[in-house]
PDB file of C-alpha atoms and ligand atoms in Angstrom:
ATOM      1  CA  MET A   7       0.016   0.014   0.081  1.00  0.00           C
ATOM      2  CA  PRO A   8       1.497   3.368  -0.963  1.00  0.00           C
ATOM      3  CA  ALA A   9       2.472   5.460   2.058  1.00  0.00           C
ATOM      4  CA  CYS A  10      -0.120   8.210   1.100  1.00  0.00           C
ATOM      5  CA  TYR A  11      -3.078   5.706   1.594  1.00  0.00           C
ATOM      6  CA  ASN A  12      -1.817   4.397   4.897  1.00  0.00           C
ATOM      7  CA  PRO A  13      -4.407   6.056   7.697  1.00  0.00           C
ATOM      8  CA  PHE A  14      -1.655   6.481  10.160  1.00  0.00           C
ATOM      9  CA  PHE A  15       0.434   8.294   7.490  1.00  0.00           C
ATOM     10  CA  ILE A  16      -2.768  10.615   6.689  1.00  0.00           C
ATOM     11  CA  LYS A  17      -3.331  11.166  10.270  1.00  0.00           C
ATOM     12  CA  ARG A  18       0.088  12.083  11.170  1.00  0.00           C
ATOM     13  CA  HIS A  19       0.325  14.591   8.071  1.00  0.00           C
ATOM     14  CA  CYS A  20      -2.952  16.278   8.993  1.00  0.00           C
ATOM     15  CA  VAL A  21      -1.526  17.084  12.634  1.00  0.00           C
ATOM     16  CA  LEU A  22       1.600  18.382  10.965  1.00  0.00           C
ATOM     17  CA  ILE A  23      -0.482  20.801   8.665  1.00  0.00           C
ATOM     18  CA  ILE A  24      -2.786  21.874  11.466  1.00  0.00           C
ATOM     19  CA  ILE A  25       0.357  22.828  13.715  1.00  0.00           C
ATOM     20  CA  GLY A  26       1.874  24.649  10.516  1.00  0.00           C
ATOM     21  CA  ILE A  27      -1.357  26.765  10.191  1.00  0.00           C
ATOM     22  CA  ILE A  28      -1.391  27.579  13.796  1.00  0.00           C
ATOM     23  CA  LEU A  29       2.309  28.924  13.597  1.00  0.00           C
ATOM     24  CA  ILE A  30       1.979  30.655  10.493  1.00  0.00           C
ATOM     25  CA  CYS A  31      -1.356  32.441  10.980  1.00  0.00           C
ATOM     26  CA  PRO A  32      -0.223  34.977  13.790  1.00  0.00           C
ATOM     27  CA  VAL A  33       2.567  35.794  11.410  1.00  0.00           C
ATOM     28  CA  THR A  34       0.492  36.299   8.514  1.00  0.00           C
ATOM     29  CA  LEU A  35      -1.948  38.613  10.415  1.00  0.00           C
ATOM     30  CA  GLN A  36       0.845  40.760  11.777  1.00  0.00           C
ATOM     31  CA  ALA A  37       2.241  41.269   8.356  1.00  0.00           C
ATOM     32  CA  THR A  38      -0.950  42.797   6.775  1.00  0.00           C
ATOM     33  CA  PRO A  39      -0.360  46.382   6.473  1.00  0.00           C
ATOM     34  CA  GLU A  40      -2.478  48.584   8.796  1.00  0.00           C
ATOM     35  CA  LYS A  41      -5.069  50.766   7.006  1.00  0.00           C
ATOM     36  CA  PRO A  42      -4.706  54.439   7.655  1.00  0.00           C
ATOM     37  CA  ILE A  43      -7.142  55.650  10.534  1.00  0.00           C
ATOM     38  CA  LEU A  44      -8.519  58.628   8.606  1.00  0.00           C
ATOM     39  CA  ALA A  45      -8.813  59.442   4.978  1.00  0.00           C
ATOM     40  CA  LYS A  46      -7.195  62.770   4.068  1.00  0.00           C
ATOM     41  CA  GLN A  47      -9.587  65.282   5.245  1.00  0.00           C
ATOM     42  CA  LYS A  48     -11.243  67.803   2.871  1.00  0.00           C
ATOM     43  CA  LYS A  49     -11.033  71.494   3.333  1.00  0.00           C
ATOM     44  CA  THR A  50     -14.194  73.231   4.458  1.00  0.00           C
ATOM     45  CA  ILE A  51     -15.689  76.044   2.574  1.00  0.00           C
ATOM     46  CA  VAL A  52     -18.589  78.035   3.850  1.00  0.00           C
ATOM     47  CA  ILE A  53     -20.272  79.985   1.319  1.00  0.00           C
ATOM     48  CA  ASP A  54     -22.796  82.784   2.372  1.00  0.00           C
ATOM     49  CA  PRO A  55     -25.568  83.687  -0.208  1.00  0.00           C
ATOM     50  CA  GLY A  56     -26.315  87.218   0.609  1.00  0.00           C
ATOM     51  CA  HIS A  57     -29.945  88.259   1.786  1.00  0.00           C
ATOM     52  CA  GLY A  58     -32.920  85.923   1.654  1.00  0.00           C
ATOM     53  CA  GLY A  59     -36.771  85.816   2.754  1.00  0.00           C
ATOM     54  CA  HIS A  60     -38.035  89.259   3.365  1.00  0.00           C
ATOM     55  CA  ASP A  61     -34.504  90.749   2.939  1.00  0.00           C
ATOM     56  CA  GLU A  62     -34.478  90.813  -0.784  1.00  0.00           C
ATOM     57  CA  GLY A  63     -31.255  92.944  -1.401  1.00  0.00           C
ATOM     58  CA  ALA A  64     -30.880  94.945  -4.310  1.00  0.00           C
ATOM     59  CA  LEU A  65     -33.488  95.192  -7.380  1.00  0.00           C
ATOM     60  CA  GLY A  66     -32.367  95.426 -10.912  1.00  0.00           C
ATOM     61  CA  PRO A  67     -33.877  97.388 -13.654  1.00  0.00           C
ATOM     62  CA  GLU A  68     -35.526  94.339 -15.033  1.00  0.00           C
ATOM     63  CA  GLU A  69     -36.339  93.271 -11.461  1.00  0.00           C
ATOM     64  CA  THR A  70     -33.823  90.554 -10.803  1.00  0.00           C
ATOM     65  CA  VAL A  71     -33.618  90.223  -7.128  1.00  0.00           C
ATOM     66  CA  GLU A  72     -30.230  90.159  -5.727  1.00  0.00           C
ATOM     67  CA  LYS A  73     -31.192  87.267  -3.119  1.00  0.00           C
ATOM     68  CA  ASN A  74     -31.891  84.829  -5.885  1.00  0.00           C
ATOM     69  CA  VAL A  75     -28.573  85.658  -7.853  1.00  0.00           C
ATOM     70  CA  THR A  76     -26.575  85.196  -4.913  1.00  0.00           C
ATOM     71  CA  LEU A  77     -28.356  81.741  -4.173  1.00  0.00           C
ATOM     72  CA  ASP A  78     -27.970  80.577  -7.718  1.00  0.00           C
ATOM     73  CA  LEU A  79     -24.250  81.275  -7.667  1.00  0.00           C
ATOM     74  CA  ALA A  80     -23.886  79.687  -4.059  1.00  0.00           C
ATOM     75  CA  ARG A  81     -25.567  76.461  -5.288  1.00  0.00           C
ATOM     76  CA  MET A  82     -23.583  76.170  -8.492  1.00  0.00           C
ATOM     77  CA  LEU A  83     -20.322  76.682  -6.518  1.00  0.00           C
ATOM     78  CA  ALA A  84     -21.643  73.761  -4.155  1.00  0.00           C
ATOM     79  CA  THR A  85     -21.950  71.495  -6.904  1.00  0.00           C
ATOM     80  CA  GLU A  86     -18.505  72.331  -8.364  1.00  0.00           C
ATOM     81  CA  PHE A  87     -16.692  71.856  -5.121  1.00  0.00           C
ATOM     82  CA  GLU A  88     -18.789  68.841  -3.983  1.00  0.00           C
ATOM     83  CA  ASN A  89     -15.943  66.303  -5.025  1.00  0.00           C
ATOM     84  CA  THR A  90     -12.860  68.270  -3.884  1.00  0.00           C
ATOM     85  CA  TYR A  91     -14.083  70.178  -0.754  1.00  0.00           C
ATOM     86  CA  ARG A  92     -16.617  69.912   2.018  1.00  0.00           C
ATOM     87  CA  VAL A  93     -18.974  72.689   1.197  1.00  0.00           C
ATOM     88  CA  ILE A  94     -21.528  74.205   3.366  1.00  0.00           C
ATOM     89  CA  LEU A  95     -24.054  76.925   2.544  1.00  0.00           C
ATOM     90  CA  THR A  96     -25.244  79.442   5.241  1.00  0.00           C
ATOM     91  CA  ARG A  97     -28.797  79.192   3.658  1.00  0.00           C
ATOM     92  CA  THR A  98     -30.086  76.634   1.045  1.00  0.00           C
ATOM     93  CA  ASP A  99     -33.051  78.260   0.013  1.00  0.00           C
ATOM     94  CA  ASP A 100     -35.246  81.499   0.060  1.00  0.00           C
ATOM     95  CA  TYR A 101     -35.405  82.346   3.894  1.00  0.00           C
ATOM     96  CA  PHE A 102     -34.226  85.170   6.124  1.00  0.00           C
ATOM     97  CA  LEU A 103     -30.795  84.663   8.110  1.00  0.00           C
ATOM     98  CA  ASN A 104     -29.392  87.318  10.447  1.00  0.00           C
ATOM     99  CA  ILE A 105     -25.631  88.341   9.955  1.00  0.00           C
ATOM    100  CA  PRO A 106     -24.318  86.597  12.996  1.00  0.00           C
ATOM    101  CA  SER A 107     -25.751  83.373  12.274  1.00  0.00           C
ATOM    102  CA  ARG A 108     -23.993  83.421   8.781  1.00  0.00           C
ATOM    103  CA  THR A 109     -20.531  83.941  10.598  1.00  0.00           C
ATOM    104  CA  SER A 110     -21.416  81.461  13.097  1.00  0.00           C
ATOM    105  CA  THR A 111     -22.075  78.857  10.863  1.00  0.00           C
ATOM    106  CA  ALA A 112     -18.462  79.301   9.514  1.00  0.00           C
ATOM    107  CA  ASN A 113     -16.913  79.190  12.853  1.00  0.00           C
ATOM    108  CA  HIS A 114     -19.163  76.252  14.192  1.00  0.00           C
ATOM    109  CA  GLU A 115     -18.061  73.908  11.038  1.00  0.00           C
ATOM    110  CA  LYS A 116     -14.417  75.155  11.706  1.00  0.00           C
ATOM    111  CA  ALA A 117     -14.320  76.351   8.012  1.00  0.00           C
ATOM    112  CA  ASP A 118     -10.864  76.689   6.294  1.00  0.00           C
ATOM    113  CA  LEU A 119     -12.391  79.811   4.411  1.00  0.00           C
ATOM    114  CA  PHE A 120     -15.676  81.780   4.356  1.00  0.00           C
ATOM    115  CA  ILE A 121     -16.998  83.642   1.501  1.00  0.00           C
ATOM    116  CA  SER A 122     -20.026  85.796   1.638  1.00  0.00           C
ATOM    117  CA  ILE A 123     -21.646  86.672  -1.802  1.00  0.00           C
ATOM    118  CA  HIS A 124     -23.551  89.642  -2.834  1.00  0.00           C
ATOM    119  CA  ALA A 125     -24.337  91.427  -6.159  1.00  0.00           C
ATOM    120  CA  GLY A 126     -26.010  94.387  -4.947  1.00  0.00           C
ATOM    121  CA  GLY A 127     -24.412  97.775  -5.945  1.00  0.00           C
ATOM    122  CA  SER A 128     -25.375  99.935  -3.053  1.00  0.00           C
ATOM    123  CA  PHE A 129     -22.034  99.884  -1.341  1.00  0.00           C
ATOM    124  CA  LEU A 130     -20.086 102.399  -3.717  1.00  0.00           C
ATOM    125  CA  HIS A 131     -21.141 105.425  -5.475  1.00  0.00           C
ATOM    126  CA  GLN A 132     -21.699 104.538  -9.158  1.00  0.00           C
ATOM    127  CA  ALA A 133     -20.908 100.944  -8.430  1.00  0.00           C
ATOM    128  CA  SER A 134     -19.870  98.641 -11.242  1.00  0.00           C
ATOM    129  CA  GLY A 135     -17.591  95.609 -11.779  1.00  0.00           C
ATOM    130  CA  ILE A 136     -16.400  93.289  -9.114  1.00  0.00           C
ATOM    131  CA  THR A 137     -15.112  94.237  -5.618  1.00  0.00           C
ATOM    132  CA  LEU A 138     -13.504  91.927  -2.872  1.00  0.00           C
ATOM    133  CA  TYR A 139     -13.625  93.062   0.534  1.00  0.00           C
ATOM    134  CA  PHE A 140     -11.479  91.907   3.439  1.00  0.00           C
ATOM    135  CA  PHE A 141     -12.212  92.945   6.972  1.00  0.00           C
ATOM    136  CA  LYS A 142     -10.372  96.180   7.960  1.00  0.00           C
ATOM    137  CA  GLU A 143     -11.237  98.489  11.338  1.00  0.00           C
ATOM    138  CA  ILE A 144     -11.025 101.614   9.149  1.00  0.00           C
ATOM    139  CA  ALA A 145     -12.944 101.699   5.721  1.00  0.00           C
ATOM    140  CA  GLU A 146     -10.843 102.497   2.714  1.00  0.00           C
ATOM    141  CA  PRO A 147     -11.272 106.299   1.508  1.00  0.00           C
ATOM    142  CA  ALA A 148     -13.426 104.866  -1.502  1.00  0.00           C
ATOM    143  CA  LEU A 149     -16.105 103.492   0.627  1.00  0.00           C
ATOM    144  CA  THR A 150     -19.094 105.355   2.094  1.00  0.00           C
ATOM    145  CA  PRO A 151     -21.766 104.142   4.469  1.00  0.00           C
ATOM    146  CA  HIS A 152     -24.678 102.281   2.610  1.00  0.00           C
ATOM    147  CA  THR A 153     -28.039 100.869   2.996  1.00  0.00           C
ATOM    148  CA  ASP A 154     -27.362  97.271   2.237  1.00  0.00           C
ATOM    149  CA  PRO A 155     -28.729  95.465   5.328  1.00  0.00           C
ATOM    150  CA  SER A 156     -26.557  92.330   4.905  1.00  0.00           C
ATOM    151  CA  LYS A 157     -23.259  94.422   4.767  1.00  0.00           C
ATOM    152  CA  PRO A 158     -23.713  96.951   7.322  1.00  0.00           C
ATOM    153  CA  PHE A 159     -20.602  98.650   8.607  1.00  0.00           C
ATOM    154  CA  LYS A 160     -19.317  97.723  12.088  1.00  0.00           C
ATOM    155  CA  ARG A 161     -20.395 100.354  14.593  1.00  0.00           C
ATOM    156  CA  ILE A 162     -16.907 101.397  15.649  1.00  0.00           C
ATOM    157  CA  ASN A 163     -17.869 102.486  19.150  1.00  0.00           C
ATOM    158  CA  ASN A 164     -19.808  99.344  19.859  1.00  0.00           C
ATOM    159  CA  LEU A 165     -17.329  96.772  21.086  1.00  0.00           C
ATOM    160  CA  SER A 166     -19.012  93.491  20.065  1.00  0.00           C
ATOM    161  CA  ALA A 167     -18.036  90.170  21.564  1.00  0.00           C
ATOM    162  CA  TRP A 168     -16.673  89.178  18.232  1.00  0.00           C
ATOM    163  CA  SER A 169     -14.196  92.162  18.020  1.00  0.00           C
ATOM    164  CA  ASN A 170     -10.607  91.360  17.017  1.00  0.00           C
ATOM    165  CA  ILE A 171     -11.532  87.776  15.827  1.00  0.00           C
ATOM    166  CA  GLN A 172     -11.118  88.389  12.169  1.00  0.00           C
ATOM    167  CA  ASN A 173      -7.919  90.798  12.778  1.00  0.00           C
ATOM    168  CA  PRO A 174      -5.386  87.875  12.997  1.00  0.00           C
ATOM    169  CA  HIS A 175      -6.621  86.469   9.551  1.00  0.00           C
ATOM    170  CA  GLN A 176      -6.208  89.904   7.728  1.00  0.00           C
ATOM    171  CA  THR A 177      -3.358  88.950   5.638  1.00  0.00           C
ATOM    172  CA  THR A 178      -4.584  85.543   4.632  1.00  0.00           C
ATOM    173  CA  SER A 179      -7.846  86.971   3.894  1.00  0.00           C
ATOM    174  CA  LYS A 180      -6.083  89.464   1.426  1.00  0.00           C
ATOM    175  CA  ILE A 181      -4.459  86.639  -0.032  1.00  0.00           C
ATOM    176  CA  LEU A 182      -7.686  84.971  -0.713  1.00  0.00           C
ATOM    177  CA  ALA A 183      -9.053  87.949  -2.176  1.00  0.00           C
ATOM    178  CA  LYS A 184      -6.167  88.316  -4.701  1.00  0.00           C
ATOM    179  CA  SER A 185      -6.167  84.704  -5.592  1.00  0.00           C
ATOM    180  CA  LEU A 186      -9.966  85.029  -6.150  1.00  0.00           C
ATOM    181  CA  LEU A 187      -9.903  88.293  -8.200  1.00  0.00           C
ATOM    182  CA  ASN A 188      -7.009  87.063 -10.369  1.00  0.00           C
ATOM    183  CA  ARG A 189      -8.782  83.758 -11.566  1.00  0.00           C
ATOM    184  CA  ILE A 190     -12.305  85.487 -11.934  1.00  0.00           C
ATOM    185  CA  ASN A 191     -10.706  87.962 -14.095  1.00  0.00           C
ATOM    186  CA  GLU A 192      -9.317  85.152 -16.402  1.00  0.00           C
ATOM    187  CA  GLN A 193     -12.942  83.961 -16.827  1.00  0.00           C
ATOM    188  CA  THR A 194     -14.861  86.912 -17.007  1.00  0.00           C
ATOM    189  CA  ILE A 195     -14.534  90.555 -18.366  1.00  0.00           C
ATOM    190  CA  PHE A 196     -15.579  93.123 -15.737  1.00  0.00           C
ATOM    191  CA  LYS A 197     -15.102  96.878 -16.449  1.00  0.00           C
ATOM    192  CA  LYS A 198     -13.552  97.237 -13.161  1.00  0.00           C
ATOM    193  CA  SER A 199     -12.370  94.913 -10.322  1.00  0.00           C
ATOM    194  CA  GLU A 200     -10.721  95.863  -7.034  1.00  0.00           C
ATOM    195  CA  ILE A 201      -9.890  94.890  -3.593  1.00  0.00           C
ATOM    196  CA  LEU A 202     -10.950  96.977  -0.678  1.00  0.00           C
ATOM    197  CA  GLY A 203     -10.665  96.833   3.184  1.00  0.00           C
ATOM    198  CA  ALA A 204     -14.053  97.557   5.200  1.00  0.00           C
ATOM    199  CA  PRO A 205     -15.314  96.919   8.483  1.00  0.00           C
ATOM    200  CA  LEU A 206     -18.025  94.695   7.529  1.00  0.00           C
ATOM    201  CA  MET A 207     -20.213  92.863  10.087  1.00  0.00           C
ATOM    202  CA  VAL A 208     -20.490  89.852   8.275  1.00  0.00           C
ATOM    203  CA  LEU A 209     -16.593  89.308   8.344  1.00  0.00           C
ATOM    204  CA  GLU A 210     -15.593  90.611  11.567  1.00  0.00           C
ATOM    205  CA  GLY A 211     -16.303  87.514  13.767  1.00  0.00           C
ATOM    206  CA  ALA A 212     -15.144  84.955  11.146  1.00  0.00           C
ATOM    207  CA  ASP A 213     -12.217  82.973  12.539  1.00  0.00           C
ATOM    208  CA  MET A 214     -10.488  81.990   9.353  1.00  0.00           C
ATOM    209  CA  PRO A 215      -9.630  83.780   6.022  1.00  0.00           C
ATOM    210  CA  ALA A 216     -12.882  85.698   4.981  1.00  0.00           C
ATOM    211  CA  VAL A 217     -13.874  87.641   2.152  1.00  0.00           C
ATOM    212  CA  CYS A 218     -17.243  89.233   0.643  1.00  0.00           C
ATOM    213  CA  LEU A 219     -17.376  88.881  -2.947  1.00  0.00           C
ATOM    214  CA  GLU A 220     -19.564  91.754  -4.701  1.00  0.00           C
ATOM    215  CA  ILE A 221     -19.868  90.006  -8.090  1.00  0.00           C
ATOM    216  CA  GLY A 222     -21.137  92.628 -10.051  1.00  0.00           C
ATOM    217  CA  TYR A 223     -23.958  95.027  -9.568  1.00  0.00           C
ATOM    218  CA  ILE A 224     -27.683  94.328 -10.519  1.00  0.00           C
ATOM    219  CA  THR A 225     -28.405  97.783 -10.094  1.00  0.00           C
ATOM    220  CA  HIS A 226     -26.263  98.434 -13.279  1.00  0.00           C
ATOM    221  CA  PRO A 227     -28.459  97.589 -16.328  1.00  0.00           C
ATOM    222  CA  ASP A 228     -25.505  95.861 -18.254  1.00  0.00           C
ATOM    223  CA  GLU A 229     -24.452  94.034 -15.153  1.00  0.00           C
ATOM    224  CA  GLU A 230     -27.989  92.852 -14.439  1.00  0.00           C
ATOM    225  CA  LYS A 231     -28.063  91.045 -17.831  1.00  0.00           C
ATOM    226  CA  THR A 232     -24.483  89.564 -17.267  1.00  0.00           C
ATOM    227  CA  LEU A 233     -25.593  88.137 -13.879  1.00  0.00           C
ATOM    228  CA  THR A 234     -28.710  86.290 -15.247  1.00  0.00           C
ATOM    229  CA  ASP A 235     -26.424  84.661 -17.996  1.00  0.00           C
ATOM    230  CA  ILE A 236     -26.061  81.184 -17.078  1.00  0.00           C
ATOM    231  CA  SER A 237     -22.775  80.818 -18.969  1.00  0.00           C
ATOM    232  CA  VAL A 238     -21.286  83.986 -17.422  1.00  0.00           C
ATOM    233  CA  LEU A 239     -22.194  82.517 -14.051  1.00  0.00           C
ATOM    234  CA  SER A 240     -20.404  79.351 -14.857  1.00  0.00           C
ATOM    235  CA  ASN A 241     -17.165  81.256 -15.948  1.00  0.00           C
ATOM    236  CA  ILE A 242     -17.487  83.066 -12.470  1.00  0.00           C
ATOM    237  CA  VAL A 243     -17.788  79.742 -10.609  1.00  0.00           C
ATOM    238  CA  GLN A 244     -14.766  78.402 -12.689  1.00  0.00           C
ATOM    239  CA  GLY A 245     -12.687  81.535 -11.592  1.00  0.00           C
ATOM    240  CA  ILE A 246     -13.771  81.213  -8.063  1.00  0.00           C
ATOM    241  CA  ARG A 247     -12.774  77.576  -8.050  1.00  0.00           C
ATOM    242  CA  ASN A 248      -9.449  78.152  -9.506  1.00  0.00           C
ATOM    243  CA  GLY A 249      -8.834  80.905  -7.038  1.00  0.00           C
ATOM    244  CA  ILE A 250      -9.570  78.873  -4.318  1.00  0.00           C
ATOM    245  CA  ASP A 251      -7.337  75.936  -5.272  1.00  0.00           C
ATOM    246  CA  ASP A 252      -4.569  78.637  -5.767  1.00  0.00           C
ATOM    247  CA  PHE A 253      -5.215  79.946  -2.129  1.00  0.00           C
ATOM    248  CA  PHE A 254      -4.776  76.581  -0.707  1.00  0.00           C
ATOM    249  CA  GLU A 255      -1.578  75.932  -2.584  1.00  0.00           C
ATOM    250  CA  LYS A 256      -0.362  79.067  -1.256  1.00  0.00           C
ATOM    251  CA  VAL A 257      -1.316  78.962   2.273  1.00  0.00           C
ATOM    252  CA  ARG A 258      -0.951  75.131   2.981  1.00  0.00           C
TER     253      ARG A 258
HETATM  254 ZN1  LIG B 319     -26.318  92.547  -0.817  1.00  0.00          ZN
END
């Protein structure tokens, strides 16, 4: 009888195989590479569509309402960013939101940057073009007090609990403003574009780089047409996207 048919031979080999498995298994388990505990975390961007609900913002000559333009743009940005960044909108539909709750959302979510969007035109005399605002205690000489309720000047004599929160981020907020403006200008032609410092309430309590983006002025007839053109809005979204990518490359 061949040795491999001998029951005693088979039994002895089975025992040896089992012992081998017991000895090898712990080694095999230990050799398996550990999975990373956390996937690479996405940067968080909070987008704030200006106005909402009974606060309609500015009204264009053709009755385009600012609160709708800002929400449309914010939704397009959220779609554009969804695969790359964690995106949160301060409002997702047409309802009122006060200014502190907008900034609080960014702080609560520990956002890496905060962008408030407006398209109003009441902030400057003869307003037109694109303006990016960063927080500055004293306004630039070009600015005057205005009536836009979502962008009131901070009352200098009224010490708020949020005073000085944004000040340490002023340099990075300016870098963010420049990155955005450079890239938006590559995509869309505005007659004028500039960066200004202003004591805006919506920015003063933000504990991260933060800007207010005045993306054209619907009170201006030409710009009202521009801001209701979906292809122009898509170009603006691409410019903002590129500007944010540049910003994170610079400050990481
Ligand atoms: Zn506005």
